[in-house]
Amino acid sequence: MTETLHSEIQIAAPQATVFAFLTDPDKILRWMGTSATIEPHPGGIYLLSMNDRQTARGQFTEVIPVHRLAYSFGWEGHDTVPPESGLIEIDLIEKDGGTLVRLTHSGLPDEKERANHAKGWAHYLRRMSIAAAGDDPGPDSMNG
């Protein structure tokens, strides 16, 4: 039995801006990670190094510009959440002059990993909301 987490955040920026902060490596690095190789098209690579010890790897399965992204996800060298073992789905919905980001992360092996990833996503979605709205989220406290 696998676990699924759901998270939502409202961002004071248009869908196109938020989409860019999810697909443009330079913009991604403003809120998450230390290096990124992102090829936002079906079959394209998702590779994000969080630091010297953690690298997420997956492959895009669905890309609908400014509306939706889906990609497989997991961690290199991680036994319980290996590369491409999970699925990230992100929907961007125009709402209240900004964008509602609705994230679903499925395929997590257990409640412990669901809770760990929920904490990480809450942290990074908050940082993305600051960056996409044009502000600096500052140094990443989780990337130590």
mmCIF file of C-alpha atoms in Angstrom:
data_model
loop_
_atom_site.group_PDB
_atom_site.id
_atom_site.type_symbol
_atom_site.label_atom_id
_atom_site.label_comp_id
_atom_site.label_asym_id
_atom_site.label_seq_id
_atom_site.Cartn_x
_atom_site.Cartn_y
_atom_site.Cartn_z
ATOM 1 C CA MET A 1 0.000 0.000 0.000
ATOM 2 C CA THR A 2 1.491 3.318 -1.022
ATOM 3 C CA GLU A 3 0.842 6.748 0.416
ATOM 4 C CA THR A 4 -0.222 9.957 -1.322
ATOM 5 C CA LEU A 5 0.203 13.517 -0.131
ATOM 6 C CA HIS A 6 -1.750 16.548 -1.252
ATOM 7 C CA SER A 7 -0.702 20.164 -0.827
ATOM 8 C CA GLU A 8 -2.040 23.499 -2.028
ATOM 9 C CA ILE A 9 -0.684 27.036 -1.936
ATOM 10 C CA GLN A 10 -1.975 30.293 -3.381
ATOM 11 C CA ILE A 11 0.717 32.330 -5.150
ATOM 12 C CA ALA A 12 0.422 36.028 -6.001
ATOM 13 C CA ALA A 13 1.660 35.554 -9.566
ATOM 14 C CA PRO A 14 0.126 34.554 -12.918
ATOM 15 C CA GLN A 15 0.090 30.914 -14.061
ATOM 16 C CA ALA A 16 2.820 31.541 -16.672
ATOM 17 C CA THR A 17 5.169 32.899 -13.994
ATOM 18 C CA VAL A 18 4.524 29.982 -11.631
ATOM 19 C CA PHE A 19 4.944 27.507 -14.500
ATOM 20 C CA ALA A 20 8.352 29.068 -15.279
ATOM 21 C CA PHE A 21 9.381 28.653 -11.627
ATOM 22 C CA LEU A 22 8.616 24.923 -11.995
ATOM 23 C CA THR A 23 10.271 24.347 -15.386
ATOM 24 C CA ASP A 24 13.135 26.836 -15.872
ATOM 25 C CA PRO A 25 16.311 25.572 -14.123
ATOM 26 C CA ASP A 26 17.533 29.102 -13.283
ATOM 27 C CA LYS A 27 14.192 29.980 -11.692
ATOM 28 C CA ILE A 28 13.939 26.643 -9.848
ATOM 29 C CA LEU A 29 17.319 27.274 -8.216
ATOM 30 C CA ARG A 30 15.991 30.526 -6.728
ATOM 31 C CA TRP A 31 13.804 28.472 -4.366
ATOM 32 C CA MET A 32 15.105 24.890 -4.353
ATOM 33 C CA GLY A 33 18.294 22.968 -5.008
ATOM 34 C CA THR A 34 21.871 23.657 -6.071
ATOM 35 C CA SER A 35 21.806 22.384 -9.685
ATOM 36 C CA ALA A 36 19.045 21.372 -12.071
ATOM 37 C CA THR A 37 18.614 19.699 -15.441
ATOM 38 C CA ILE A 38 14.989 20.080 -16.479
ATOM 39 C CA GLU A 39 13.564 19.072 -19.872
ATOM 40 C CA PRO A 40 9.855 19.918 -19.580
ATOM 41 C CA HIS A 41 8.370 17.695 -22.276
ATOM 42 C CA PRO A 42 7.038 14.125 -22.103
ATOM 43 C CA GLY A 43 10.057 11.834 -21.754
ATOM 44 C CA GLY A 44 12.304 14.713 -20.669
ATOM 45 C CA ILE A 45 14.534 14.434 -17.626
ATOM 46 C CA TYR A 46 13.866 15.914 -14.191
ATOM 47 C CA LEU A 47 17.165 16.012 -12.277
ATOM 48 C CA LEU A 48 17.563 18.240 -9.238
ATOM 49 C CA SER A 49 20.462 18.180 -6.809
ATOM 50 C CA MET A 50 19.293 19.478 -3.449
ATOM 51 C CA ASN A 51 22.871 19.532 -2.084
ATOM 52 C CA ASP A 52 25.984 17.337 -2.240
ATOM 53 C CA ARG A 53 24.068 14.380 -0.736
ATOM 54 C CA GLN A 54 20.595 14.353 -2.280
ATOM 55 C CA THR A 55 19.593 14.261 -5.934
ATOM 56 C CA ALA A 56 16.028 13.793 -7.155
ATOM 57 C CA ARG A 57 15.584 12.050 -10.499
ATOM 58 C CA GLY A 58 12.548 11.428 -12.656
ATOM 59 C CA GLN A 59 11.024 11.845 -16.078
ATOM 60 C CA PHE A 60 8.239 14.135 -17.294
ATOM 61 C CA THR A 61 5.086 12.256 -18.258
ATOM 62 C CA GLU A 62 2.776 15.212 -18.935
ATOM 63 C CA VAL A 63 3.420 18.889 -19.696
ATOM 64 C CA ILE A 64 0.553 21.262 -20.471
ATOM 65 C CA PRO A 65 2.129 24.751 -20.475
ATOM 66 C CA VAL A 66 0.897 27.040 -17.701
ATOM 67 C CA HIS A 67 -1.677 24.464 -16.522
ATOM 68 C CA ARG A 68 -0.187 21.093 -15.533
ATOM 69 C CA LEU A 69 3.015 19.119 -14.990
ATOM 70 C CA ALA A 70 3.501 15.484 -14.084
ATOM 71 C CA TYR A 71 6.776 13.648 -13.595
ATOM 72 C CA SER A 72 8.117 10.531 -11.963
ATOM 73 C CA PHE A 73 10.206 11.201 -8.875
ATOM 74 C CA GLY A 74 12.603 9.594 -6.431
ATOM 75 C CA TRP A 75 16.043 9.919 -4.879
ATOM 76 C CA GLU A 76 19.314 8.564 -6.225
ATOM 77 C CA GLY A 77 20.834 6.039 -3.808
ATOM 78 C CA HIS A 78 17.632 5.837 -1.730
ATOM 79 C CA ASP A 79 16.288 2.324 -1.117
ATOM 80 C CA THR A 80 12.734 3.224 -0.075
ATOM 81 C CA VAL A 81 12.116 6.103 -2.532
ATOM 82 C CA PRO A 82 14.319 5.247 -5.549
ATOM 83 C CA PRO A 83 14.339 7.316 -8.763
ATOM 84 C CA GLU A 84 11.061 7.272 -10.679
ATOM 85 C CA SER A 85 9.221 5.369 -7.905
ATOM 86 C CA GLY A 86 6.716 8.147 -7.239
ATOM 87 C CA LEU A 87 4.626 10.541 -9.286
ATOM 88 C CA ILE A 88 4.384 14.305 -8.829
ATOM 89 C CA GLU A 89 1.350 16.007 -10.359
ATOM 90 C CA ILE A 90 1.096 19.797 -10.242
ATOM 91 C CA ASP A 91 -1.978 21.683 -11.412
ATOM 92 C CA LEU A 92 -1.930 25.468 -11.764
ATOM 93 C CA ILE A 93 -5.363 27.058 -11.430
ATOM 94 C CA GLU A 94 -6.084 30.739 -12.006
ATOM 95 C CA LYS A 95 -7.685 32.032 -8.807
ATOM 96 C CA ASP A 96 -8.172 35.400 -7.066
ATOM 97 C CA GLY A 97 -5.774 37.270 -9.361
ATOM 98 C CA GLY A 98 -3.011 34.718 -8.775
ATOM 99 C CA THR A 99 -2.399 31.000 -9.095
ATOM 100 C CA LEU A 100 -3.533 28.125 -6.920
ATOM 101 C CA VAL A 101 -0.868 25.415 -6.990
ATOM 102 C CA ARG A 102 -2.326 21.968 -6.324
ATOM 103 C CA LEU A 103 0.359 19.321 -5.807
ATOM 104 C CA THR A 104 -0.176 15.559 -5.503
ATOM 105 C CA HIS A 105 2.764 13.267 -4.716
ATOM 106 C CA SER A 106 1.759 9.621 -5.015
ATOM 107 C CA GLY A 107 3.650 6.347 -4.768
ATOM 108 C CA LEU A 108 5.370 7.023 -1.446
ATOM 109 C CA PRO A 109 6.115 3.706 0.298
ATOM 110 C CA ASP A 110 4.842 4.465 3.821
ATOM 111 C CA GLU A 111 3.490 7.054 6.244
ATOM 112 C CA LYS A 112 7.005 8.036 7.400
ATOM 113 C CA GLU A 113 8.083 8.963 3.861
ATOM 114 C CA ARG A 114 4.737 10.676 3.222
ATOM 115 C CA ALA A 115 5.283 12.822 6.337
ATOM 116 C CA ASN A 116 8.915 13.589 5.387
ATOM 117 C CA HIS A 117 7.949 14.609 1.871
ATOM 118 C CA ALA A 118 4.943 16.627 3.127
ATOM 119 C CA LYS A 119 7.328 18.644 5.324
ATOM 120 C CA GLY A 120 9.709 19.164 2.391
ATOM 121 C CA TRP A 121 6.977 20.163 -0.047
ATOM 122 C CA ALA A 122 5.426 22.611 2.455
ATOM 123 C CA HIS A 123 8.839 24.240 2.910
ATOM 124 C CA TYR A 124 9.647 24.432 -0.804
ATOM 125 C CA LEU A 125 6.191 25.502 -1.990
ATOM 126 C CA ARG A 126 6.365 28.362 0.524
ATOM 127 C CA ARG A 127 9.803 29.336 -0.871
ATOM 128 C CA MET A 128 8.479 29.134 -4.456
ATOM 129 C CA SER A 129 5.507 31.339 -3.577
ATOM 130 C CA ILE A 130 7.910 34.036 -2.329
ATOM 131 C CA ALA A 131 10.221 33.766 -5.367
ATOM 132 C CA ALA A 132 7.411 33.652 -7.950
ATOM 133 C CA ALA A 133 5.854 36.773 -6.387
ATOM 134 C CA GLY A 134 9.147 38.590 -7.053
ATOM 135 C CA ASP A 135 10.778 38.435 -3.612
ATOM 136 C CA ASP A 136 13.898 36.667 -2.350
ATOM 137 C CA PRO A 137 13.144 33.629 -0.155
ATOM 138 C CA GLY A 138 16.650 33.893 1.361
ATOM 139 C CA PRO A 139 19.021 31.033 2.196
ATOM 140 C CA ASP A 140 17.448 27.582 2.265
ATOM 141 C CA SER A 141 17.323 26.371 5.876
ATOM 142 C CA MET A 142 16.618 22.762 4.761
ATOM 143 C CA ASN A 143 19.640 22.628 2.492
ATOM 144 C CA GLY A 144 22.311 22.504 5.185
#
